[in-house]
CSV table of C-alpha atoms and ligand atoms in Angstrom, one decimal:
chain,number,residue,atom,x,y,z
A,13,UNK,CA,-73.4,38.1,-20.9
A,14,UNK,CA,-70.3,37.7,-23.1
A,15,UNK,CA,-68.4,36.4,-20.1
A,16,UNK,CA,-71.1,33.9,-19.3
A,17,UNK,CA,-71.3,32.6,-22.8
A,18,UNK,CA,-67.5,32.2,-22.8
A,19,UNK,CA,-67.7,30.2,-19.6
A,20,UNK,CA,-70.4,28.0,-21.0
A,21,UNK,CA,-68.4,27.3,-24.1
A,22,UNK,CA,-65.4,26.4,-22.2
A,23,UNK,CA,-67.3,24.1,-19.9
A,24,UNK,CA,-68.8,22.3,-22.9
A,25,UNK,CA,-65.5,21.5,-24.6
A,26,UNK,CA,-64.6,18.5,-22.5
A,27,UNK,CA,-68.0,17.0,-23.0
A,28,UNK,CA,-68.6,17.5,-26.7
A,29,UNK,CA,-65.0,17.7,-27.9
A,30,UNK,CA,-63.8,14.4,-26.5
A,31,UNK,CA,-65.0,11.0,-27.9
A,32,UNK,CA,-65.2,8.4,-25.2
A,33,UNK,CA,-63.3,5.2,-25.5
A,34,UNK,CA,-65.5,2.1,-25.8
A,35,UNK,CA,-63.5,0.0,-23.3
A,36,UNK,CA,-64.0,2.7,-20.7
A,37,UNK,CA,-67.7,3.0,-21.4
A,38,UNK,CA,-68.1,-0.8,-21.1
A,39,UNK,CA,-66.2,-1.0,-17.8
A,40,UNK,CA,-68.1,1.9,-16.3
A,41,UNK,CA,-71.6,1.1,-17.5
A,42,UNK,CA,-71.9,-2.6,-18.4
A,43,UNK,CA,-69.2,-4.7,-16.6
A,44,UNK,CA,-71.0,-4.6,-13.3
A,45,UNK,CA,-73.8,-6.8,-14.6
A,46,UNK,CA,-72.2,-8.5,-17.7
A,47,UNK,CA,-68.7,-9.2,-16.2
A,48,UNK,CA,-65.4,-7.8,-17.4
A,49,UNK,CA,-65.1,-10.5,-20.1
A,50,UNK,CA,-68.9,-11.1,-20.7
A,51,UNK,CA,-68.7,-14.0,-18.3
A,52,UNK,CA,-71.7,-12.7,-16.5
A,53,UNK,CA,-72.3,-11.5,-12.9
A,54,UNK,CA,-75.7,-10.4,-12.0
A,55,UNK,CA,-76.8,-11.4,-15.5
A,56,UNK,CA,-76.3,-14.7,-17.3
A,57,UNK,CA,-73.1,-15.0,-19.3
A,58,UNK,CA,-73.2,-13.6,-22.8
A,59,UNK,CA,-70.8,-16.3,-23.8
A,60,UNK,CA,-73.2,-19.2,-23.5
A,61,UNK,CA,-74.8,-18.5,-26.9
A,62,UNK,CA,-73.6,-16.7,-30.1
A,63,UNK,CA,-76.5,-14.2,-30.1
A,64,UNK,CA,-74.0,-11.3,-29.9
A,65,UNK,CA,-72.6,-12.4,-33.3
A,66,UNK,CA,-75.8,-13.5,-34.9
A,67,UNK,CA,-78.3,-10.8,-33.9
A,68,UNK,CA,-78.2,-8.0,-36.4
A,69,UNK,CA,-76.4,-4.9,-35.2
A,70,UNK,CA,-79.5,-2.6,-35.3
A,71,UNK,CA,-81.3,-4.8,-32.8
A,72,UNK,CA,-78.3,-4.8,-30.5
A,73,UNK,CA,-78.0,-1.1,-30.7
A,74,UNK,CA,-81.7,-0.9,-29.8
A,75,UNK,CA,-81.3,-3.2,-26.9
A,76,UNK,CA,-78.5,-1.0,-25.5
A,77,UNK,CA,-80.3,2.3,-26.0
A,78,UNK,CA,-83.9,1.1,-25.1
A,79,UNK,CA,-83.0,-1.8,-22.7
A,80,UNK,CA,-84.9,-5.0,-22.2
A,81,UNK,CA,-86.6,-3.7,-19.1
A,82,UNK,CA,-88.6,-6.9,-18.4
A,83,UNK,CA,-85.4,-8.9,-18.3
A,84,UNK,CA,-83.5,-6.4,-16.3
A,85,UNK,CA,-81.4,-4.8,-18.9
A,86,UNK,CA,-81.7,-1.0,-18.3
A,87,UNK,CA,-82.0,1.6,-21.1
A,88,UNK,CA,-78.9,3.7,-21.8
A,89,UNK,CA,-80.5,6.4,-24.0
A,90,UNK,CA,-79.4,9.8,-22.8
A,91,UNK,CA,-76.2,8.3,-21.3
A,92,UNK,CA,-75.0,7.0,-24.6
A,93,UNK,CA,-75.5,8.3,-28.2
A,94,UNK,CA,-76.1,6.0,-31.1
A,95,UNK,CA,-72.5,6.0,-32.3
A,96,UNK,CA,-71.4,4.9,-28.8
A,97,UNK,CA,-74.0,2.1,-28.7
A,98,UNK,CA,-72.6,1.0,-32.1
A,99,UNK,CA,-69.1,1.0,-30.7
A,100,UNK,CA,-70.3,-1.1,-27.8
A,101,UNK,CA,-71.6,-3.7,-30.3
A,102,UNK,CA,-68.1,-3.9,-31.9
A,103,UNK,CA,-66.6,-4.2,-28.4
A,104,UNK,CA,-69.0,-7.0,-27.3
A,105,UNK,CA,-68.4,-8.9,-30.6
A,106,UNK,CA,-64.7,-8.7,-30.1
A,107,UNK,CA,-64.8,-9.8,-26.5
A,108,UNK,CA,-67.2,-12.7,-27.4
A,109,UNK,CA,-64.9,-13.9,-30.3
A,110,UNK,CA,-61.8,-13.7,-28.0
A,111,UNK,CA,-63.4,-15.7,-25.2
A,112,UNK,CA,-64.7,-18.3,-27.7
A,113,UNK,CA,-61.5,-18.5,-29.7
A,114,UNK,CA,-60.6,-22.0,-30.8
A,115,UNK,CA,-57.5,-22.9,-32.7
A,116,UNK,CA,-57.8,-25.3,-35.6
A,117,UNK,CA,-57.3,-28.9,-34.5
A,118,UNK,CA,-55.2,-31.3,-36.4
A,119,UNK,CA,-56.5,-34.9,-36.5
A,120,UNK,CA,-55.2,-36.5,-33.2
A,121,UNK,CA,-52.7,-39.0,-34.6
A,122,UNK,CA,-51.3,-36.6,-37.3
A,123,UNK,CA,-50.3,-33.0,-36.8
A,124,UNK,CA,-50.5,-32.1,-40.5
A,125,UNK,CA,-53.9,-33.6,-41.2
A,126,UNK,CA,-57.1,-31.5,-40.7
A,127,UNK,CA,-60.7,-32.4,-40.9
A,128,UNK,CA,-63.1,-29.7,-42.3
A,129,UNK,CA,-66.8,-29.9,-43.1
A,130,UNK,CA,-66.3,-31.1,-46.7
A,131,UNK,CA,-62.8,-32.4,-47.0
A,132,UNK,CA,-59.9,-33.9,-45.1
A,133,UNK,CA,-56.7,-32.2,-46.0
A,134,UNK,CA,-53.0,-32.2,-45.3
A,135,UNK,CA,-50.7,-29.1,-45.0
A,136,UNK,CA,-47.3,-29.2,-46.6
A,137,UNK,CA,-44.6,-26.5,-46.7
A,138,UNK,CA,-43.7,-25.7,-50.3
A,139,UNK,CA,-40.9,-23.2,-49.6
A,140,UNK,CA,-39.6,-21.4,-46.5
A,141,UNK,CA,-37.1,-18.6,-46.1
A,142,UNK,CA,-39.1,-15.9,-47.8
A,143,UNK,CA,-39.1,-12.3,-46.8
A,144,UNK,CA,-42.8,-11.1,-46.3
A,145,UNK,CA,-44.2,-12.7,-49.4
A,146,UNK,CA,-47.2,-10.7,-50.8
A,147,UNK,CA,-48.4,-12.3,-54.0
A,148,UNK,CA,-48.1,-15.5,-56.0
A,149,UNK,CA,-48.7,-16.6,-59.6
A,150,UNK,CA,-47.7,-19.4,-61.9
A,151,UNK,CA,-46.0,-19.4,-65.3
A,152,UNK,CA,-47.3,-21.9,-68.0
A,153,UNK,CA,-44.1,-24.0,-67.4
A,154,UNK,CA,-45.1,-24.5,-63.8
A,155,UNK,CA,-42.6,-22.1,-62.3
A,156,UNK,CA,-43.9,-19.9,-59.4
A,157,UNK,CA,-43.3,-16.2,-59.2
A,158,UNK,CA,-43.6,-14.6,-55.8
A,159,UNK,CA,-43.2,-11.0,-54.7
A,160,UNK,CA,-41.5,-10.1,-51.4
A,161,UNK,CA,-42.7,-6.8,-49.9
A,162,UNK,CA,-39.2,-5.3,-49.3
A,163,UNK,CA,-38.9,-5.2,-53.1
A,164,UNK,CA,-37.9,-8.5,-54.6
A,165,UNK,CA,-39.4,-10.7,-57.3
A,166,UNK,CA,-38.4,-14.3,-56.9
A,167,UNK,CA,-38.7,-17.5,-58.9
A,168,UNK,CA,-39.4,-21.0,-57.5
A,169,UNK,CA,-38.4,-23.7,-59.9
A,170,UNK,CA,-39.4,-27.3,-59.1
A,171,UNK,CA,-39.6,-26.6,-55.4
A,172,UNK,CA,-36.3,-24.7,-55.3
A,173,UNK,CA,-36.1,-21.0,-54.5
A,174,UNK,CA,-33.7,-19.3,-56.9
A,175,UNK,CA,-31.3,-17.5,-54.6
A,176,UNK,CA,-31.1,-14.4,-56.8
A,177,UNK,CA,-34.1,-12.2,-57.2
A,178,UNK,CA,-35.0,-11.0,-60.7
A,179,UNK,CA,-32.8,-8.1,-61.5
A,180,UNK,CA,-34.0,-4.7,-62.6
A,181,UNK,CA,-37.5,-4.6,-61.0
A,182,UNK,CA,-38.7,-1.1,-60.1
A,183,UNK,CA,-37.4,0.7,-57.0
A,184,UNK,CA,-40.1,0.7,-54.4
A,185,UNK,CA,-40.9,2.6,-51.2
A,186,UNK,CA,-40.5,-0.2,-48.6
A,187,UNK,CA,-41.9,0.6,-45.2
A,188,UNK,CA,-45.1,0.4,-43.3
A,189,UNK,CA,-47.6,-1.4,-45.7
A,190,UNK,CA,-45.7,-0.2,-48.8
A,191,UNK,CA,-43.4,-2.2,-51.0
A,192,UNK,CA,-43.4,-4.5,-54.0
A,193,UNK,CA,-46.9,-5.9,-53.6
A,194,UNK,CA,-48.9,-7.5,-56.5
A,195,UNK,CA,-47.8,-9.6,-59.4
A,196,UNK,CA,-50.3,-10.8,-62.1
A,197,UNK,CA,-49.7,-12.4,-65.5
A,198,UNK,CA,-51.6,-11.1,-68.5
A,199,UNK,CA,-54.5,-13.6,-69.3
A,200,UNK,CA,-52.6,-14.3,-72.6
A,201,UNK,CA,-49.2,-14.5,-71.0
A,202,UNK,CA,-48.3,-17.6,-73.0
A,203,UNK,CA,-48.6,-15.5,-76.2
A,204,UNK,CA,-47.3,-12.1,-75.1
A,205,UNK,CA,-45.1,-12.6,-71.9
A,206,UNK,CA,-46.5,-9.6,-70.1
A,207,UNK,CA,-46.4,-9.5,-66.3
A,208,UNK,CA,-47.9,-6.8,-64.2
A,209,UNK,CA,-46.6,-5.4,-60.9
A,210,UNK,CA,-48.4,-3.1,-58.4
A,211,UNK,CA,-46.2,-1.4,-55.8
A,212,UNK,CA,-45.5,1.7,-53.8
A,213,UNK,CA,-43.8,4.1,-56.0
A,214,UNK,CA,-41.3,6.5,-54.3
A,215,UNK,CA,-40.7,10.1,-55.3
A,216,UNK,CA,-38.6,12.7,-53.5
A,217,UNK,CA,-40.3,16.0,-52.9
A,218,UNK,CA,-38.5,19.4,-53.0
A,219,UNK,CA,-37.3,18.9,-49.4
A,220,UNK,CA,-35.8,15.6,-50.2
A,221,UNK,CA,-38.4,13.7,-48.4
A,222,UNK,CA,-39.9,10.5,-49.9
A,223,UNK,CA,-43.6,10.4,-50.7
A,224,UNK,CA,-45.2,7.4,-52.4
A,225,UNK,CA,-48.3,6.2,-54.2
A,226,UNK,CA,-49.6,3.0,-55.9
A,227,UNK,CA,-48.2,2.5,-59.4
A,228,UNK,CA,-48.8,-0.2,-62.0
A,229,UNK,CA,-46.2,-1.3,-64.6
A,230,UNK,CA,-45.9,-4.2,-66.9
A,231,UNK,CA,-42.7,-5.9,-68.2
A,232,UNK,CA,-41.2,-9.2,-69.2
A,233,UNK,CA,-38.7,-11.5,-67.7
A,234,UNK,CA,-35.7,-12.4,-69.9
A,235,UNK,CA,-32.5,-14.1,-68.7
A,236,UNK,CA,-33.5,-13.5,-65.1
A,237,UNK,CA,-34.0,-9.8,-65.7
A,238,UNK,CA,-37.1,-7.5,-65.7
A,239,UNK,CA,-37.1,-5.9,-69.2
A,240,UNK,CA,-39.2,-3.8,-71.5
A,241,UNK,CA,-41.0,-2.1,-68.7
A,242,UNK,CA,-44.0,0.1,-69.5
A,243,UNK,CA,-45.9,2.4,-67.0
A,244,UNK,CA,-49.6,1.4,-67.0
A,245,UNK,CA,-51.0,3.7,-64.3
A,246,UNK,CA,-49.5,6.3,-62.0
A,247,UNK,CA,-51.1,8.9,-59.7
A,248,UNK,CA,-50.7,12.6,-60.5
A,249,UNK,CA,-47.3,13.5,-58.8
A,250,UNK,CA,-48.9,16.2,-56.6
A,251,UNK,CA,-51.2,13.6,-55.0
A,252,UNK,CA,-48.3,11.5,-53.6
A,253,UNK,CA,-48.3,11.2,-49.8
A,254,UNK,CA,-45.8,10.5,-47.1
A,255,UNK,CA,-48.1,8.1,-45.2
A,256,UNK,CA,-47.1,4.4,-45.0
A,257,UNK,CA,-50.5,2.7,-45.1
A,258,UNK,CA,-53.4,1.6,-47.3
A,259,UNK,CA,-51.9,1.2,-50.8
A,260,UNK,CA,-54.5,-1.4,-52.0
A,261,UNK,CA,-52.6,-2.9,-54.9
A,262,UNK,CA,-54.5,-6.0,-56.0
A,263,UNK,CA,-54.9,-6.6,-59.8
A,264,UNK,CA,-57.6,-8.7,-61.6
A,265,UNK,CA,-58.3,-9.2,-65.3
A,266,UNK,CA,-61.9,-9.8,-66.6
A,267,UNK,CA,-62.8,-12.0,-69.5
A,268,UNK,CA,-62.2,-9.2,-72.0
A,269,UNK,CA,-58.7,-8.5,-70.7
A,270,UNK,CA,-59.7,-5.3,-68.9
A,271,UNK,CA,-57.3,-4.7,-66.0
A,272,UNK,CA,-58.9,-3.7,-62.6
A,273,UNK,CA,-56.8,-2.7,-59.6
A,274,UNK,CA,-57.4,-1.4,-56.1
A,275,UNK,CA,-55.9,1.8,-54.6
A,276,UNK,CA,-56.3,2.3,-50.9
A,277,UNK,CA,-57.2,5.6,-49.2
A,278,UNK,CA,-53.6,6.0,-48.1
A,279,UNK,CA,-54.8,6.8,-44.6
A,280,UNK,CA,-56.7,9.9,-45.7
A,281,UNK,CA,-60.3,8.7,-45.3
A,282,UNK,CA,-62.2,11.7,-46.7
A,283,UNK,CA,-60.2,11.5,-50.0
A,284,UNK,CA,-62.0,8.2,-50.8
A,285,UNK,CA,-65.1,10.2,-51.6
A,286,UNK,CA,-63.4,12.7,-53.9
A,287,UNK,CA,-63.4,11.6,-57.6
A,288,UNK,CA,-60.6,14.1,-58.4
A,289,UNK,CA,-58.2,12.2,-56.1
A,290,UNK,CA,-56.7,8.7,-56.6
A,291,UNK,CA,-57.3,7.5,-53.0
A,292,UNK,CA,-59.8,4.8,-52.1
A,293,UNK,CA,-60.8,3.8,-55.6
A,294,UNK,CA,-61.0,0.7,-57.9
A,295,UNK,CA,-59.7,1.4,-61.5
A,296,UNK,CA,-60.4,-0.1,-64.9
A,297,UNK,CA,-57.9,0.1,-67.8
A,298,UNK,CA,-57.1,-1.5,-71.1
A,299,UNK,CA,-54.2,-4.0,-70.7
A,300,UNK,CA,-51.8,-1.4,-72.1
A,301,UNK,CA,-52.9,1.4,-69.8
A,302,UNK,CA,-55.3,3.2,-72.1
A,303,UNK,CA,-58.4,4.5,-70.5
A,304,UNK,CA,-61.6,2.7,-71.8
A,305,UNK,CA,-64.0,5.2,-73.5
A,306,UNK,CA,-66.9,3.6,-71.7
A,307,UNK,CA,-65.6,4.0,-68.2
A,308,UNK,CA,-68.2,5.6,-65.9
A,309,UNK,CA,-66.5,8.9,-65.1
A,310,UNK,CA,-64.8,9.7,-68.4
A,311,UNK,CA,-67.1,12.7,-69.1
A,312,UNK,CA,-67.1,13.9,-65.5
A,313,UNK,CA,-65.0,17.1,-65.7
A,314,UNK,CA,-63.2,16.7,-62.3
A,315,UNK,CA,-62.9,12.9,-62.0
A,316,UNK,CA,-59.9,10.8,-62.7
A,317,UNK,CA,-61.2,9.0,-65.9
A,318,UNK,CA,-59.9,5.5,-64.9
A,319,UNK,CA,-62.1,5.2,-61.8
A,320,UNK,CA,-64.6,2.3,-61.8
A,321,UNK,CA,-65.8,2.5,-58.1
A,322,UNK,CA,-65.0,4.6,-55.1
A,323,UNK,CA,-65.5,5.1,-51.3
A,324,UNK,CA,-63.1,2.3,-50.4
A,325,UNK,CA,-60.6,2.1,-47.5
A,326,UNK,CA,-58.0,-0.5,-48.1
A,327,UNK,CA,-59.0,-3.2,-50.6
A,328,UNK,CA,-56.5,-6.1,-50.2
A,329,UNK,CA,-58.4,-8.7,-52.2
A,330,UNK,CA,-59.8,-8.5,-55.8
A,331,UNK,CA,-60.9,-11.3,-58.0
A,332,UNK,CA,-63.5,-12.3,-60.6
A,333,UNK,CA,-66.0,-15.0,-59.9
A,334,UNK,CA,-65.4,-17.6,-62.7
A,335,UNK,CA,-69.1,-18.6,-63.3
A,336,UNK,CA,-70.7,-15.2,-63.1
A,337,UNK,CA,-68.0,-12.8,-64.1
A,338,UNK,CA,-68.8,-10.7,-61.0
A,339,UNK,CA,-66.0,-8.7,-59.3
A,340,UNK,CA,-65.4,-9.3,-55.6
A,341,UNK,CA,-63.2,-7.4,-53.2
A,342,UNK,CA,-62.2,-7.7,-49.6
A,343,UNK,CA,-61.6,-4.5,-47.8
A,344,UNK,CA,-59.7,-3.8,-44.6
A,345,UNK,CA,-62.2,-1.7,-42.7
A,346,UNK,CA,-61.6,0.2,-39.5
A,347,UNK,CA,-61.7,-1.8,-36.2
A,348,UNK,CA,-64.7,-4.2,-36.5
A,349,UNK,CA,-65.6,-3.1,-40.0
A,350,UNK,CA,-63.9,-5.5,-42.5
A,351,UNK,CA,-66.0,-6.1,-45.6
A,352,UNK,CA,-66.6,-8.3,-48.6
A,353,UNK,CA,-68.0,-6.2,-51.5
A,354,UNK,CA,-69.5,-7.0,-54.8
A,355,UNK,CA,-68.0,-4.3,-57.1
A,356,UNK,CA,-70.3,-2.5,-59.5
A,357,UNK,CA,-69.7,0.2,-62.1
A,358,UNK,CA,-69.7,3.8,-60.7
A,359,UNK,CA,-70.8,2.6,-57.2
A,360,UNK,CA,-69.9,4.3,-54.0
A,361,UNK,CA,-69.0,1.9,-51.2
A,362,UNK,CA,-69.5,4.6,-48.5
A,363,UNK,CA,-66.2,4.9,-46.7
A,364,UNK,CA,-66.0,6.9,-44.4
A,365,UNK,CA,-69.6,8.1,-44.5
A,366,UNK,CA,-70.9,4.7,-43.5
A,367,UNK,CA,-69.1,1.8,-41.8
A,368,UNK,CA,-69.7,-1.0,-39.3
A,369,UNK,CA,-66.4,-0.2,-37.7
A,370,UNK,CA,-64.9,2.2,-35.1
A,371,UNK,CA,-61.6,3.9,-34.7
A,372,UNK,CA,-58.7,1.7,-33.5
A,373,UNK,CA,-58.5,3.7,-30.3
A,374,UNK,CA,-62.1,2.7,-29.4
A,375,UNK,CA,-63.9,6.0,-30.3
A,376,UNK,CA,-66.8,6.0,-32.8
A,377,UNK,CA,-66.4,7.1,-36.4
A,378,UNK,CA,-70.0,7.6,-37.3
A,379,UNK,CA,-73.5,6.4,-36.2
A,380,UNK,CA,-74.3,5.6,-39.8
A,381,UNK,CA,-74.1,2.1,-41.2
A,382,UNK,CA,-76.6,2.6,-44.0
A,383,UNK,CA,-77.3,5.5,-46.3
A,384,UNK,CA,-79.2,6.0,-49.6
A,385,UNK,CA,-77.0,5.8,-52.6
A,386,UNK,CA,-74.2,4.1,-50.7
A,387,UNK,CA,-73.5,0.3,-51.2
A,388,UNK,CA,-73.7,-2.2,-48.3
A,389,UNK,CA,-71.1,-4.9,-48.0
A,390,UNK,CA,-72.3,-8.4,-48.8
A,391,UNK,CA,-70.9,-9.4,-45.4
A,392,UNK,CA,-68.9,-7.6,-42.8
A,393,UNK,CA,-66.8,-9.1,-40.0
A,394,UNK,CA,-66.6,-8.0,-36.4
A,395,UNK,CA,-64.1,-8.5,-34.9
A,396,UNK,CA,-61.9,-7.6,-37.9
A,397,UNK,CA,-59.9,-10.6,-39.2
A,398,UNK,CA,-57.8,-8.1,-41.3
A,399,UNK,CA,-59.0,-9.7,-44.5
A,400,UNK,CA,-56.4,-9.9,-47.3
A,401,UNK,CA,-56.0,-11.8,-50.6
A,402,UNK,CA,-58.9,-13.9,-52.0
A,403,UNK,CA,-59.4,-16.5,-54.7
A,404,UNK,CA,-62.3,-18.6,-56.0
A,405,UNK,CA,-61.3,-22.3,-55.9
A,406,UNK,CA,-61.2,-23.5,-59.5
A,407,UNK,CA,-59.3,-26.8,-59.1
A,408,UNK,CA,-60.6,-30.4,-59.2
A,409,UNK,CA,-58.7,-31.7,-56.2
A,410,UNK,CA,-61.4,-30.5,-53.7
A,411,UNK,CA,-64.6,-31.0,-55.6
A,412,UNK,CA,-66.9,-29.9,-52.8
A,413,UNK,CA,-65.0,-26.5,-52.6
A,414,UNK,CA,-65.5,-25.8,-56.3
A,415,UNK,CA,-66.6,-22.2,-56.8
A,416,UNK,CA,-66.1,-21.3,-53.1
A,417,UNK,CA,-64.3,-18.1,-52.2
A,418,UNK,CA,-61.2,-18.4,-50.0
A,419,UNK,CA,-60.4,-15.4,-47.9
A,420,UNK,CA,-57.1,-14.9,-46.0
A,421,UNK,CA,-56.8,-13.1,-42.7
A,422,UNK,CA,-53.7,-11.4,-41.3
A,423,UNK,CA,-54.6,-10.5,-37.7
A,424,UNK,CA,-57.2,-13.3,-37.6
A,425,UNK,CA,-54.5,-15.7,-38.7
A,426,UNK,CA,-56.8,-18.0,-40.6
A,427,UNK,CA,-58.1,-19.2,-43.9
A,428,UNK,CA,-61.8,-18.8,-44.4
A,429,UNK,CA,-64.1,-20.6,-46.9
A,430,UNK,CA,-67.0,-18.6,-48.0
A,431,UNK,CA,-69.9,-20.1,-50.0
A,432,UNK,CA,-71.6,-17.7,-52.4
A,433,UNK,CA,-74.8,-18.2,-54.2
A,434,UNK,CA,-76.4,-15.5,-56.4
A,435,UNK,CA,-74.3,-12.8,-54.9
A,436,UNK,CA,-75.1,-13.7,-51.3
A,437,UNK,CA,-73.0,-15.5,-48.7
A,438,UNK,CA,-74.7,-18.7,-47.6
A,439,UNK,CA,-72.1,-20.3,-45.4
A,440,UNK,CA,-68.7,-19.6,-43.8
A,441,UNK,CA,-66.1,-22.0,-42.4
A,442,UNK,CA,-62.8,-21.2,-40.8
A,443,UNK,CA,-60.5,-23.9,-42.0
A,444,UNK,CA,-57.2,-23.1,-40.3
A,445,UNK,CA,-56.9,-21.0,-37.2
A,446,UNK,CA,-53.7,-19.6,-35.7
A,447,UNK,CA,-51.4,-20.7,-38.6
A,448,UNK,CA,-49.8,-17.2,-38.8
A,449,UNK,CA,-50.7,-14.1,-40.7
A,450,UNK,CA,-52.0,-15.2,-44.1
A,451,UNK,CA,-51.4,-12.7,-46.9
A,452,UNK,CA,-52.7,-14.4,-50.1
A,453,UNK,CA,-54.4,-17.6,-51.4
A,454,UNK,CA,-54.4,-19.1,-54.9
A,455,UNK,CA,-55.5,-22.3,-56.6
A,456,UNK,CA,-52.4,-24.0,-57.9
A,457,UNK,CA,-52.1,-25.8,-61.3
A,458,UNK,CA,-52.8,-29.2,-59.9
A,459,UNK,CA,-55.7,-28.0,-57.8
A,460,UNK,CA,-53.9,-27.7,-54.4
A,461,UNK,CA,-54.7,-24.5,-52.5
A,462,UNK,CA,-51.6,-22.4,-51.9
A,463,UNK,CA,-51.2,-19.9,-49.0
A,464,UNK,CA,-48.6,-17.2,-48.4
A,465,UNK,CA,-47.7,-16.7,-44.8
A,466,UNK,CA,-46.2,-13.4,-43.7
A,467,UNK,CA,-43.8,-14.2,-40.9
A,468,UNK,CA,-41.9,-16.4,-41.0
A,469,UNK,CA,-42.3,-16.0,-44.7
A,470,UNK,CA,-43.3,-19.2,-46.4
A,471,UNK,CA,-45.7,-20.8,-48.9
A,472,UNK,CA,-47.7,-23.8,-47.7
A,473,UNK,CA,-50.3,-25.8,-49.6
A,474,UNK,CA,-53.4,-27.8,-48.8
A,475,UNK,CA,-53.6,-31.3,-50.4
A,476,UNK,CA,-56.7,-33.5,-50.5
A,477,UNK,CA,-56.5,-36.5,-48.1
A,478,UNK,CA,-60.1,-37.7,-48.3
B,4,LIG,C1,-78.2,-3.7,-14.3
B,4,LIG,C2,-77.6,-4.8,-15.0
B,4,LIG,C3,-77.2,-4.5,-16.4
B,4,LIG,C4,-76.4,-3.5,-16.9
B,4,LIG,C5,-75.7,-2.4,-16.2
B,4,LIG,C6,-76.3,-3.7,-18.3
B,4,LIG,N1,-77.0,-4.8,-18.7
B,4,LIG,FE1,-77.2,-5.6,-20.6
B,4,LIG,N2,-78.4,-7.0,-19.9
B,4,LIG,C7,-78.8,-7.2,-18.6
B,4,LIG,C8,-79.8,-8.3,-18.5
B,4,LIG,C9,-80.4,-8.8,-17.3
B,4,LIG,C10,-79.9,-8.7,-19.8
B,4,LIG,C11,-80.8,-9.9,-20.3
B,4,LIG,C12,-80.0,-11.1,-20.3
B,4,LIG,C13,-80.8,-12.3,-20.8
B,4,LIG,O1,-81.6,-12.1,-21.8
B,4,LIG,O2,-80.6,-13.4,-20.3
B,4,LIG,C14,-79.1,-7.9,-20.7
B,4,LIG,C15,-79.0,-8.1,-22.1
B,4,LIG,C16,-78.1,-7.4,-22.8
B,4,LIG,C17,-78.0,-7.6,-24.3
B,4,LIG,C18,-78.7,-8.6,-25.1
B,4,LIG,C19,-78.0,-9.9,-25.2
B,4,LIG,C20,-78.6,-10.8,-26.1
B,4,LIG,O3,-78.1,-12.0,-26.2
B,4,LIG,O4,-79.6,-10.5,-26.8
B,4,LIG,C21,-77.0,-6.7,-24.7
B,4,LIG,C22,-76.5,-6.6,-26.1
B,4,LIG,C23,-76.6,-6.0,-23.5
B,4,LIG,N3,-77.3,-6.4,-22.4
B,4,LIG,C24,-75.6,-5.0,-23.6
B,4,LIG,C25,-75.3,-4.2,-22.5
B,4,LIG,C26,-74.4,-3.1,-22.6
B,4,LIG,C27,-73.6,-2.7,-23.8
B,4,LIG,C28,-74.4,-2.5,-21.3
B,4,LIG,C29,-73.6,-1.3,-20.9
B,4,LIG,C30,-73.9,-0.1,-21.7
B,4,LIG,C31,-75.3,-3.3,-20.5
B,4,LIG,N4,-75.8,-4.3,-21.2
B,4,LIG,C32,-75.5,-2.9,-19.2
B,4,LIG,C33,-78.4,-6.4,-17.5
B,4,LIG,C34,-77.6,-5.3,-17.6
């Protein structure tokens, strides 16, 4: 008996222990009818319409598991579990988007002029020669400050890049997704001169190896030097990690000058659910780093008291909506699971318990997309554009875009306009497709829309040409 049980256990291991790759499942079970690229075969092509993108994912999962027998789509319940059916939805949406991919078209007679739904605009290079620019802001005198990920803070004065970076900025861990990331001026910068930086802070452990974690400091610039630096927030030293991904690092101030910032899960997904650990959280602080007494978890014995919300993966965009004061965040999800979230006090955004995405290697993460007590994204995107910096348009140059949210995309290489009304997304438009990896977007002082492109590193802007 013992021997038999052992044999059974061994035989079961390959079946239960190995998650199947979604591309293999598709080519084995679906391609014969739907075609290798959804182009059709014995079935009509799935590319003719957009139903794969527009049908809700639960209905698609049901079609795959229960079939549409009257139309000739066989049921796959038994052969596939729910998590695998969900992975197939991600796969179908990716294949559909790839096949229907259309680059942005400039107006025929002019390669820098583009027509969008609401405005005609021109693209102009502001400055080139940057090294992985990450974040941009303006000083009251019109000068631009821009961070470069390898660790430099640079000034652009009247269209000229100062050849020397600001001296004395913090040492950063530069590698993977880490480096000198965010810069944000204090809302009352003109009075107090404070600038805030978010970056990957390196420490050496006892073996001489470098571990790092997100850190926030503030300082001032005087005579081209970073001076009077103060630490605003730092993770407990024992929580620093050697991984090179998911630092988060966006900063936003609300109308009362509270500072909010994002901290990614650092590649340790389960830590995003643990309130005692810094990973996968959004934080709220006073502008000098003190912890507000009315923060949601201050009386929770095991929680880090600065936490505002949790269950995040890698939140690369964070901004307040000017009219409503609501806080929005874009989150790099797993493959097929990028999100736009409306951030609320003490809320749990579910990572990794629920997600619309799958692992990058094509295996499922979970069958759950919804669970009581966990927040749903306002929208999610499949395939993942790799959403990054965001900004609400507040200028007057593009009146029809006023109050729209602009979302950048790294892998998707585009700029997306998202129309929001009462906390819901009512319209989306991809404005520029295939312009390179877009890291950040910001409304400039004269109402032009500025974009940071990763490689080759440059700043471009959109100017109204109606
Ligand atoms: C024996 C042929 C066959 C196989 C195998 C097959 N399908 Fe289908 N499938 C169909 C037919 C036929 C339809 C209905 C097409 C229509 O409505 O015009 C369909 C419809 C669908 C739809 C609904 C499309 C829509 O626009 O609503 C989805 C999703 C789908 N199949 C996914 C799959 C997946 C995933 C697999 C593999 C696990 C698969 N199918 C395997 C024949 C097949």
